mmCIF file of C-alpha atoms in Angstrom:
data_model
loop_
_atom_site.group_PDB
_atom_site.id
_atom_site.type_symbol
_atom_site.label_atom_id
_atom_site.label_comp_id
_atom_site.label_asym_id
_atom_site.label_seq_id
_atom_site.Cartn_x
_atom_site.Cartn_y
_atom_site.Cartn_z
ATOM 1 C CA UNK A 1 56.561 108.467 128.211
ATOM 2 C CA UNK A 2 53.232 106.639 128.513
ATOM 3 C CA UNK A 3 49.650 107.842 128.670
ATOM 4 C CA UNK A 4 48.033 107.385 132.078
ATOM 5 C CA UNK A 5 45.577 104.917 130.563
ATOM 6 C CA UNK A 6 48.408 102.638 129.473
ATOM 7 C CA UNK A 7 49.038 99.416 131.444
ATOM 8 C CA UNK A 8 52.603 100.696 131.734
ATOM 9 C CA UNK A 9 51.409 103.635 133.817
ATOM 10 C CA UNK A 10 48.888 101.848 136.004
ATOM 11 C CA UNK A 11 51.434 100.857 138.641
ATOM 12 C CA UNK A 12 52.706 104.354 139.398
ATOM 13 C CA UNK A 13 50.501 104.480 142.494
ATOM 14 C CA UNK A 14 52.560 101.674 144.086
ATOM 15 C CA UNK A 15 55.569 102.821 146.089
ATOM 16 C CA UNK A 16 58.722 101.116 144.828
ATOM 17 C CA UNK A 17 61.224 101.338 147.687
ATOM 18 C CA UNK A 18 63.537 98.353 147.058
ATOM 19 C CA UNK A 19 65.886 98.070 144.110
ATOM 20 C CA UNK A 20 68.342 95.616 142.595
ATOM 21 C CA UNK A 21 70.312 95.686 139.351
ATOM 22 C CA UNK A 22 72.099 93.244 137.076
ATOM 23 C CA UNK A 23 74.315 93.773 134.042
ATOM 24 C CA UNK A 24 74.519 91.239 131.193
ATOM 25 C CA UNK A 25 76.601 92.041 128.128
ATOM 26 C CA UNK A 26 76.795 95.682 129.280
ATOM 27 C CA UNK A 27 72.977 95.787 129.314
ATOM 28 C CA UNK A 28 71.832 96.921 132.764
ATOM 29 C CA UNK A 29 68.441 95.897 134.155
ATOM 30 C CA UNK A 30 66.940 97.554 137.233
ATOM 31 C CA UNK A 31 64.249 95.926 139.380
ATOM 32 C CA UNK A 32 62.048 98.020 141.678
ATOM 33 C CA UNK A 33 59.422 96.659 144.072
ATOM 34 C CA UNK A 34 57.728 97.314 147.403
ATOM 35 C CA UNK A 35 59.347 94.239 148.996
ATOM 36 C CA UNK A 36 62.807 92.675 148.939
ATOM 37 C CA UNK A 37 61.103 89.312 148.377
ATOM 38 C CA UNK A 38 59.974 90.542 144.961
ATOM 39 C CA UNK A 39 63.458 91.351 143.632
ATOM 40 C CA UNK A 40 65.200 88.053 144.296
ATOM 41 C CA UNK A 41 67.817 86.919 141.794
ATOM 42 C CA UNK A 42 68.402 83.374 140.632
ATOM 43 C CA UNK A 43 71.733 81.764 141.479
ATOM 44 C CA UNK A 44 72.928 82.322 137.903
ATOM 45 C CA UNK A 45 72.084 86.044 138.010
ATOM 46 C CA UNK A 46 73.866 86.654 141.326
ATOM 47 C CA UNK A 47 77.214 86.753 139.492
ATOM 48 C CA UNK A 48 75.876 89.568 137.296
ATOM 49 C CA UNK A 49 74.765 91.934 140.086
ATOM 50 C CA UNK A 50 75.761 95.578 139.794
ATOM 51 C CA UNK A 51 74.910 98.925 141.352
ATOM 52 C CA UNK A 52 73.812 101.882 139.282
ATOM 53 C CA UNK A 53 71.139 104.561 139.783
ATOM 54 C CA UNK A 54 69.959 104.341 136.190
ATOM 55 C CA UNK A 55 69.648 101.217 134.063
ATOM 56 C CA UNK A 56 69.135 100.615 130.360
ATOM 57 C CA UNK A 57 65.961 98.713 131.226
ATOM 58 C CA UNK A 58 63.906 99.703 134.283
ATOM 59 C CA UNK A 59 61.249 97.297 135.580
ATOM 60 C CA UNK A 60 58.609 97.893 138.266
ATOM 61 C CA UNK A 61 57.222 94.749 139.899
ATOM 62 C CA UNK A 62 53.694 94.321 141.255
ATOM 63 C CA UNK A 63 51.307 91.594 142.383
ATOM 64 C CA UNK A 64 47.801 91.206 140.952
ATOM 65 C CA UNK A 65 44.944 88.867 141.924
ATOM 66 C CA UNK A 66 44.620 87.418 138.423
ATOM 67 C CA UNK A 67 45.762 87.863 134.844
ATOM 68 C CA UNK A 68 43.001 87.454 132.269
ATOM 69 C CA UNK A 69 43.816 86.734 128.668
ATOM 70 C CA UNK A 70 45.734 89.520 126.948
ATOM 71 C CA UNK A 71 43.746 91.782 124.632
ATOM 72 C CA UNK A 72 46.793 92.696 122.584
ATOM 73 C CA UNK A 73 47.527 91.583 119.021
ATOM 74 C CA UNK A 74 49.396 88.285 119.051
ATOM 75 C CA UNK A 75 52.780 88.505 117.327
ATOM 76 C CA UNK A 76 54.642 85.339 118.241
ATOM 77 C CA UNK A 77 54.146 81.996 119.976
ATOM 78 C CA UNK A 78 57.417 80.603 121.304
ATOM 79 C CA UNK A 79 56.009 77.096 121.611
ATOM 80 C CA UNK A 80 57.237 77.015 125.207
ATOM 81 C CA UNK A 81 56.254 79.184 128.185
ATOM 82 C CA UNK A 82 55.905 82.618 126.581
ATOM 83 C CA UNK A 83 53.823 84.400 123.965
ATOM 84 C CA UNK A 84 54.277 87.902 122.584
ATOM 85 C CA UNK A 85 51.520 90.450 121.974
ATOM 86 C CA UNK A 86 51.515 94.107 120.928
ATOM 87 C CA UNK A 87 49.385 97.137 121.732
ATOM 88 C CA UNK A 88 49.676 100.882 121.103
ATOM 89 C CA UNK A 89 52.078 101.350 124.051
ATOM 90 C CA UNK A 90 54.510 98.575 123.185
ATOM 91 C CA UNK A 91 54.801 94.828 123.736
ATOM 92 C CA UNK A 92 53.276 92.304 126.137
ATOM 93 C CA UNK A 93 54.987 89.044 127.121
ATOM 94 C CA UNK A 94 52.754 86.430 128.746
ATOM 95 C CA UNK A 95 54.348 83.510 130.619
ATOM 96 C CA UNK A 96 52.237 80.393 131.166
ATOM 97 C CA UNK A 97 52.616 76.755 132.140
ATOM 98 C CA UNK A 98 49.973 74.122 132.988
ATOM 99 C CA UNK A 99 51.897 73.430 136.198
ATOM 100 C CA UNK A 100 50.828 76.847 137.555
ATOM 101 C CA UNK A 101 47.303 76.936 136.158
ATOM 102 C CA UNK A 102 45.452 78.219 133.108
ATOM 103 C CA UNK A 103 46.241 81.916 133.534
ATOM 104 C CA UNK A 104 49.629 83.491 132.830
ATOM 105 C CA UNK A 105 51.781 83.332 135.961
ATOM 106 C CA UNK A 106 53.389 86.643 135.012
ATOM 107 C CA UNK A 107 52.982 89.354 132.384
ATOM 108 C CA UNK A 108 55.501 91.908 131.196
ATOM 109 C CA UNK A 109 54.407 95.192 129.649
ATOM 110 C CA UNK A 110 57.383 96.847 127.938
ATOM 111 C CA UNK A 111 57.642 100.004 125.852
ATOM 112 C CA UNK A 112 58.737 100.016 122.234
ATOM 113 C CA UNK A 113 62.401 100.784 122.887
ATOM 114 C CA UNK A 114 62.649 98.261 125.733
ATOM 115 C CA UNK A 115 63.764 100.893 128.242
ATOM 116 C CA UNK A 116 60.843 100.669 130.700
ATOM 117 C CA UNK A 117 58.633 97.781 131.760
ATOM 118 C CA UNK A 118 55.978 96.756 134.264
ATOM 119 C CA UNK A 119 55.989 93.158 135.493
ATOM 120 C CA UNK A 120 52.781 91.733 136.968
ATOM 121 C CA UNK A 121 52.940 88.579 139.117
ATOM 122 C CA UNK A 122 49.785 86.486 139.440
ATOM 123 C CA UNK A 123 48.923 85.597 143.062
ATOM 124 C CA UNK A 124 46.655 82.799 141.842
ATOM 125 C CA UNK A 125 49.712 81.011 140.478
ATOM 126 C CA UNK A 126 52.127 81.407 143.379
ATOM 127 C CA UNK A 127 51.659 80.419 146.992
ATOM 128 C CA UNK A 128 52.390 83.095 149.573
ATOM 129 C CA UNK A 129 55.440 81.199 150.770
ATOM 130 C CA UNK A 130 56.871 80.329 147.361
ATOM 131 C CA UNK A 131 60.065 82.102 146.308
ATOM 132 C CA UNK A 132 59.557 84.129 143.164
ATOM 133 C CA UNK A 133 62.358 85.282 140.873
ATOM 134 C CA UNK A 134 61.010 88.047 138.597
ATOM 135 C CA UNK A 135 63.869 87.832 136.069
ATOM 136 C CA UNK A 136 63.836 84.043 135.969
ATOM 137 C CA UNK A 137 64.756 82.640 132.527
ATOM 138 C CA UNK A 138 63.552 83.227 129.840
ATOM 139 C CA UNK A 139 62.338 86.721 130.798
ATOM 140 C CA UNK A 140 65.858 88.062 131.396
ATOM 141 C CA UNK A 141 67.092 86.756 128.054
ATOM 142 C CA UNK A 142 64.087 88.118 126.150
ATOM 143 C CA UNK A 143 64.688 91.604 127.531
ATOM 144 C CA UNK A 144 68.388 91.602 126.684
ATOM 145 C CA UNK A 145 67.979 90.047 123.228
ATOM 146 C CA UNK A 146 65.321 92.546 122.173
ATOM 147 C CA UNK A 147 67.230 95.519 123.616
ATOM 148 C CA UNK A 148 70.339 94.486 121.688
ATOM 149 C CA UNK A 149 68.372 94.089 118.449
ATOM 150 C CA UNK A 150 67.560 97.811 118.486
ATOM 151 C CA UNK A 151 70.938 98.627 116.970
ATOM 152 C CA UNK A 152 73.258 97.469 119.755
ATOM 153 C CA UNK A 153 74.392 93.853 119.375
ATOM 154 C CA UNK A 154 73.353 90.234 119.061
ATOM 155 C CA UNK A 155 73.137 87.066 121.148
ATOM 156 C CA UNK A 156 74.496 83.845 119.648
ATOM 157 C CA UNK A 157 74.348 80.151 120.463
ATOM 158 C CA UNK A 158 77.934 79.419 121.384
ATOM 159 C CA UNK A 159 80.667 78.966 123.956
ATOM 160 C CA UNK A 160 83.302 81.614 124.494
ATOM 161 C CA UNK A 161 86.818 80.892 125.767
ATOM 162 C CA UNK A 162 89.502 83.314 126.912
ATOM 163 C CA UNK A 163 92.930 81.671 126.875
ATOM 164 C CA UNK A 164 95.656 82.711 129.312
ATOM 165 C CA UNK A 165 97.048 85.203 126.801
ATOM 166 C CA UNK A 166 93.582 86.851 126.535
ATOM 167 C CA UNK A 167 92.931 85.413 123.091
ATOM 168 C CA UNK A 168 89.189 85.017 122.593
ATOM 169 C CA UNK A 169 87.896 81.951 120.760
ATOM 170 C CA UNK A 170 84.172 81.768 119.974
ATOM 171 C CA UNK A 171 82.719 78.349 119.108
ATOM 172 C CA UNK A 172 79.200 78.505 117.670
ATOM 173 C CA UNK A 173 76.920 75.512 117.496
ATOM 174 C CA UNK A 174 73.352 74.269 117.555
ATOM 175 C CA UNK A 175 72.188 72.134 120.475
ATOM 176 C CA UNK A 176 74.260 68.955 120.541
ATOM 177 C CA UNK A 177 77.037 70.367 118.355
ATOM 178 C CA UNK A 178 79.602 70.138 121.149
ATOM 179 C CA UNK A 179 79.692 73.515 122.918
ATOM 180 C CA UNK A 180 79.756 72.100 126.450
ATOM 181 C CA UNK A 181 82.132 69.323 125.356
ATOM 182 C CA UNK A 182 84.474 71.938 123.884
ATOM 183 C CA UNK A 183 84.327 74.021 127.067
ATOM 184 C CA UNK A 184 85.167 71.040 129.271
ATOM 185 C CA UNK A 185 87.998 69.895 126.998
ATOM 186 C CA UNK A 186 89.674 73.298 127.020
ATOM 187 C CA UNK A 187 89.139 73.714 130.747
ATOM 188 C CA UNK A 188 90.788 70.361 131.452
ATOM 189 C CA UNK A 189 93.840 71.065 129.284
ATOM 190 C CA UNK A 190 94.420 74.820 129.389
ATOM 191 C CA UNK A 191 94.301 77.772 131.749
ATOM 192 C CA UNK A 192 91.149 79.175 130.149
ATOM 193 C CA UNK A 193 88.231 81.208 131.382
ATOM 194 C CA UNK A 194 84.876 80.066 130.020
ATOM 195 C CA UNK A 195 82.466 82.965 129.560
ATOM 196 C CA UNK A 196 79.559 80.637 128.775
ATOM 197 C CA UNK A 197 79.116 77.178 127.338
ATOM 198 C CA UNK A 198 75.845 78.028 125.575
ATOM 199 C CA UNK A 199 74.926 81.725 125.096
ATOM 200 C CA UNK A 200 77.259 84.600 124.211
ATOM 201 C CA UNK A 201 76.548 88.276 123.517
ATOM 202 C CA UNK A 202 78.476 90.059 120.749
ATOM 203 C CA UNK A 203 78.955 93.833 120.770
ATOM 204 C CA UNK A 204 81.384 96.286 119.215
ATOM 205 C CA UNK A 205 83.771 98.196 121.449
ATOM 206 C CA UNK A 206 86.603 100.447 120.249
ATOM 207 C CA UNK A 207 86.311 99.097 116.679
ATOM 208 C CA UNK A 208 86.604 95.473 117.836
ATOM 209 C CA UNK A 209 83.996 92.753 118.262
ATOM 210 C CA UNK A 210 83.847 91.649 121.891
ATOM 211 C CA UNK A 211 82.104 88.656 123.404
ATOM 212 C CA UNK A 212 80.375 88.769 126.772
ATOM 213 C CA UNK A 213 79.460 85.909 129.065
ATOM 214 C CA UNK A 214 75.837 85.376 130.072
ATOM 215 C CA UNK A 215 74.004 83.590 132.902
ATOM 216 C CA UNK A 216 72.290 81.280 130.397
ATOM 217 C CA UNK A 217 74.673 78.361 130.534
ATOM 218 C CA UNK A 218 74.553 74.871 129.047
ATOM 219 C CA UNK A 219 75.166 71.410 130.451
ATOM 220 C CA UNK A 220 78.672 72.262 131.673
ATOM 221 C CA UNK A 221 77.316 75.121 133.799
ATOM 222 C CA UNK A 222 79.826 77.841 132.838
ATOM 223 C CA UNK A 223 78.592 81.428 133.224
ATOM 224 C CA UNK A 224 80.800 84.497 133.682
ATOM 225 C CA UNK A 225 80.230 88.257 133.539
ATOM 226 C CA UNK A 226 83.620 88.692 131.852
ATOM 227 C CA UNK A 227 84.232 90.074 128.355
ATOM 228 C CA UNK A 228 87.104 89.625 125.867
ATOM 229 C CA UNK A 229 87.742 90.632 122.240
ATOM 230 C CA UNK A 230 87.189 87.869 119.685
ATOM 231 C CA UNK A 231 90.082 86.782 117.493
ATOM 232 C CA UNK A 232 88.408 83.887 115.642
ATOM 233 C CA UNK A 233 84.968 82.321 115.239
ATOM 234 C CA UNK A 234 84.614 78.557 114.728
ATOM 235 C CA UNK A 235 81.391 76.852 113.636
ATOM 236 C CA UNK A 236 81.279 73.504 115.440
ATOM 237 C CA UNK A 237 80.428 70.236 113.709
ATOM 238 C CA UNK A 238 81.126 66.667 114.786
ATOM 239 C CA UNK A 239 83.412 64.957 112.277
ATOM 240 C CA UNK A 240 85.568 61.915 111.587
ATOM 241 C CA UNK A 241 88.722 64.011 111.969
ATOM 242 C CA UNK A 242 89.776 67.480 113.097
ATOM 243 C CA UNK A 243 89.498 69.827 110.136
ATOM 244 C CA UNK A 244 89.312 73.618 109.781
ATOM 245 C CA UNK A 245 87.881 75.254 106.669
ATOM 246 C CA UNK A 246 87.777 78.992 106.056
ATOM 247 C CA UNK A 247 84.377 80.654 105.636
ATOM 248 C CA UNK A 248 83.755 84.033 104.082
ATOM 249 C CA UNK A 249 81.053 86.219 102.603
ATOM 250 C CA UNK A 250 77.484 84.986 102.517
ATOM 251 C CA UNK A 251 78.425 81.506 103.744
ATOM 252 C CA UNK A 252 79.916 82.910 106.945
ATOM 253 C CA UNK A 253 76.888 85.170 107.499
ATOM 254 C CA UNK A 254 74.480 82.283 106.914
ATOM 255 C CA UNK A 255 76.246 80.144 109.510
ATOM 256 C CA UNK A 256 76.195 82.987 112.042
ATOM 257 C CA UNK A 257 72.543 83.741 111.285
ATOM 258 C CA UNK A 258 71.523 80.121 111.870
ATOM 259 C CA UNK A 259 73.060 80.245 115.365
ATOM 260 C CA UNK A 260 71.757 83.644 116.474
ATOM 261 C CA UNK A 261 68.753 84.634 118.568
ATOM 262 C CA UNK A 262 66.582 86.723 116.303
ATOM 263 C CA UNK A 263 63.588 89.049 116.859
ATOM 264 C CA UNK A 264 61.380 87.445 114.217
ATOM 265 C CA UNK A 265 58.385 89.532 115.298
ATOM 266 C CA UNK A 266 59.803 92.855 114.037
ATOM 267 C CA UNK A 267 61.293 93.779 110.644
ATOM 268 C CA UNK A 268 63.487 96.635 111.883
ATOM 269 C CA UNK A 269 65.394 94.690 114.570
ATOM 270 C CA UNK A 270 65.594 91.660 112.285
ATOM 271 C CA UNK A 271 67.151 93.732 109.493
ATOM 272 C CA UNK A 272 69.618 95.273 111.943
ATOM 273 C CA UNK A 273 70.665 91.855 113.238
ATOM 274 C CA UNK A 274 71.302 90.579 109.718
ATOM 275 C CA UNK A 275 73.428 93.619 108.836
ATOM 276 C CA UNK A 276 75.279 93.324 112.145
ATOM 277 C CA UNK A 277 76.146 89.696 111.395
ATOM 278 C CA UNK A 278 77.567 90.843 108.043
ATOM 279 C CA UNK A 279 79.702 93.338 109.951
ATOM 280 C CA UNK A 280 80.917 90.644 112.357
ATOM 281 C CA UNK A 281 81.797 88.280 109.501
ATOM 282 C CA UNK A 282 83.767 91.088 107.847
ATOM 283 C CA UNK A 283 85.562 91.925 111.099
ATOM 284 C CA UNK A 284 86.442 88.495 112.532
ATOM 285 C CA UNK A 285 87.808 85.454 110.629
ATOM 286 C CA UNK A 286 85.223 82.653 110.517
ATOM 287 C CA UNK A 287 85.898 78.931 110.104
ATOM 288 C CA UNK A 288 84.046 75.636 109.970
ATOM 289 C CA UNK A 289 85.556 73.296 112.566
ATOM 290 C CA UNK A 290 84.802 69.575 112.236
ATOM 291 C CA UNK A 291 86.233 67.944 115.320
ATOM 292 C CA UNK A 292 86.720 64.822 117.385
ATOM 293 C CA UNK A 293 85.544 65.134 121.036
ATOM 294 C CA UNK A 294 88.975 64.529 122.540
ATOM 295 C CA UNK A 295 92.152 66.539 123.370
ATOM 296 C CA UNK A 296 93.307 66.433 119.754
ATOM 297 C CA UNK A 297 90.630 69.019 118.934
ATOM 298 C CA UNK A 298 92.243 71.516 121.313
ATOM 299 C CA UNK A 299 95.696 70.852 119.815
ATOM 300 C CA UNK A 300 94.287 71.402 116.338
ATOM 301 C CA UNK A 301 93.039 74.874 117.247
ATOM 302 C CA UNK A 302 96.273 75.783 119.044
ATOM 303 C CA UNK A 303 98.391 74.681 116.081
ATOM 304 C CA UNK A 304 96.148 76.589 113.698
ATOM 305 C CA UNK A 305 96.382 79.803 115.739
ATOM 306 C CA UNK A 306 100.166 79.773 116.157
#
């Protein structure tokens, strides 16, 4: 899979005897390390644990004394804690923060199809007693989002609700649009299950579009590993009254696109994501929902769906 000179192959000498797996949106991630301390999961990821001998994405975890600046070609600067580089073997994600020093505190080498990765943890940035979570956000989300973009699905900025009759409502919105407010309103008034109040994964299953909960929750803190088929998609906007307007064609796709997590660094995955959003808009009715942040908004949706 990789030449022995590749950074991806350099860790094969290390014996990986401990393993842990998670599954997010039917994307399985396996962690392998020489110590149980190196495969800890965050509290959010604990609900997504699974057991499987083979995962979609396999990661080996190692410690190094330092991480000098990457020699790869820079592709993308997130403006936050991570930067993306590329080399002949695949991609390199560097994670840095001034709080932990000038060097990256961890580096992920991943192959081009996002099936195998090597995660290096910088001892200069972590004390020996500090708890380290290798998949700590945003690394887990970056892996899943990029894996999906290779022809498998898409992550969107939204909250997903499963009503007691298993009807799936997806509410998409930018930050501040009312996703957490919507989740709390429905939870207080109805017997609903909230898959997430901030990030949802969309994938096709048996000719239907399904939504999957994720561990990347919003202010309301809802995160579930559950999945349900979507019946309707609502684009959230604050308004002076509760109003629902039908969206179709390019307008629907544009609204979905603006609230999706996109692999801007690569033309192929970006083109797939755009075509997949067209498919979703053709498969699921889409609406613009201007709403008041009170129980009347829930009644408006229920009346509309009857």
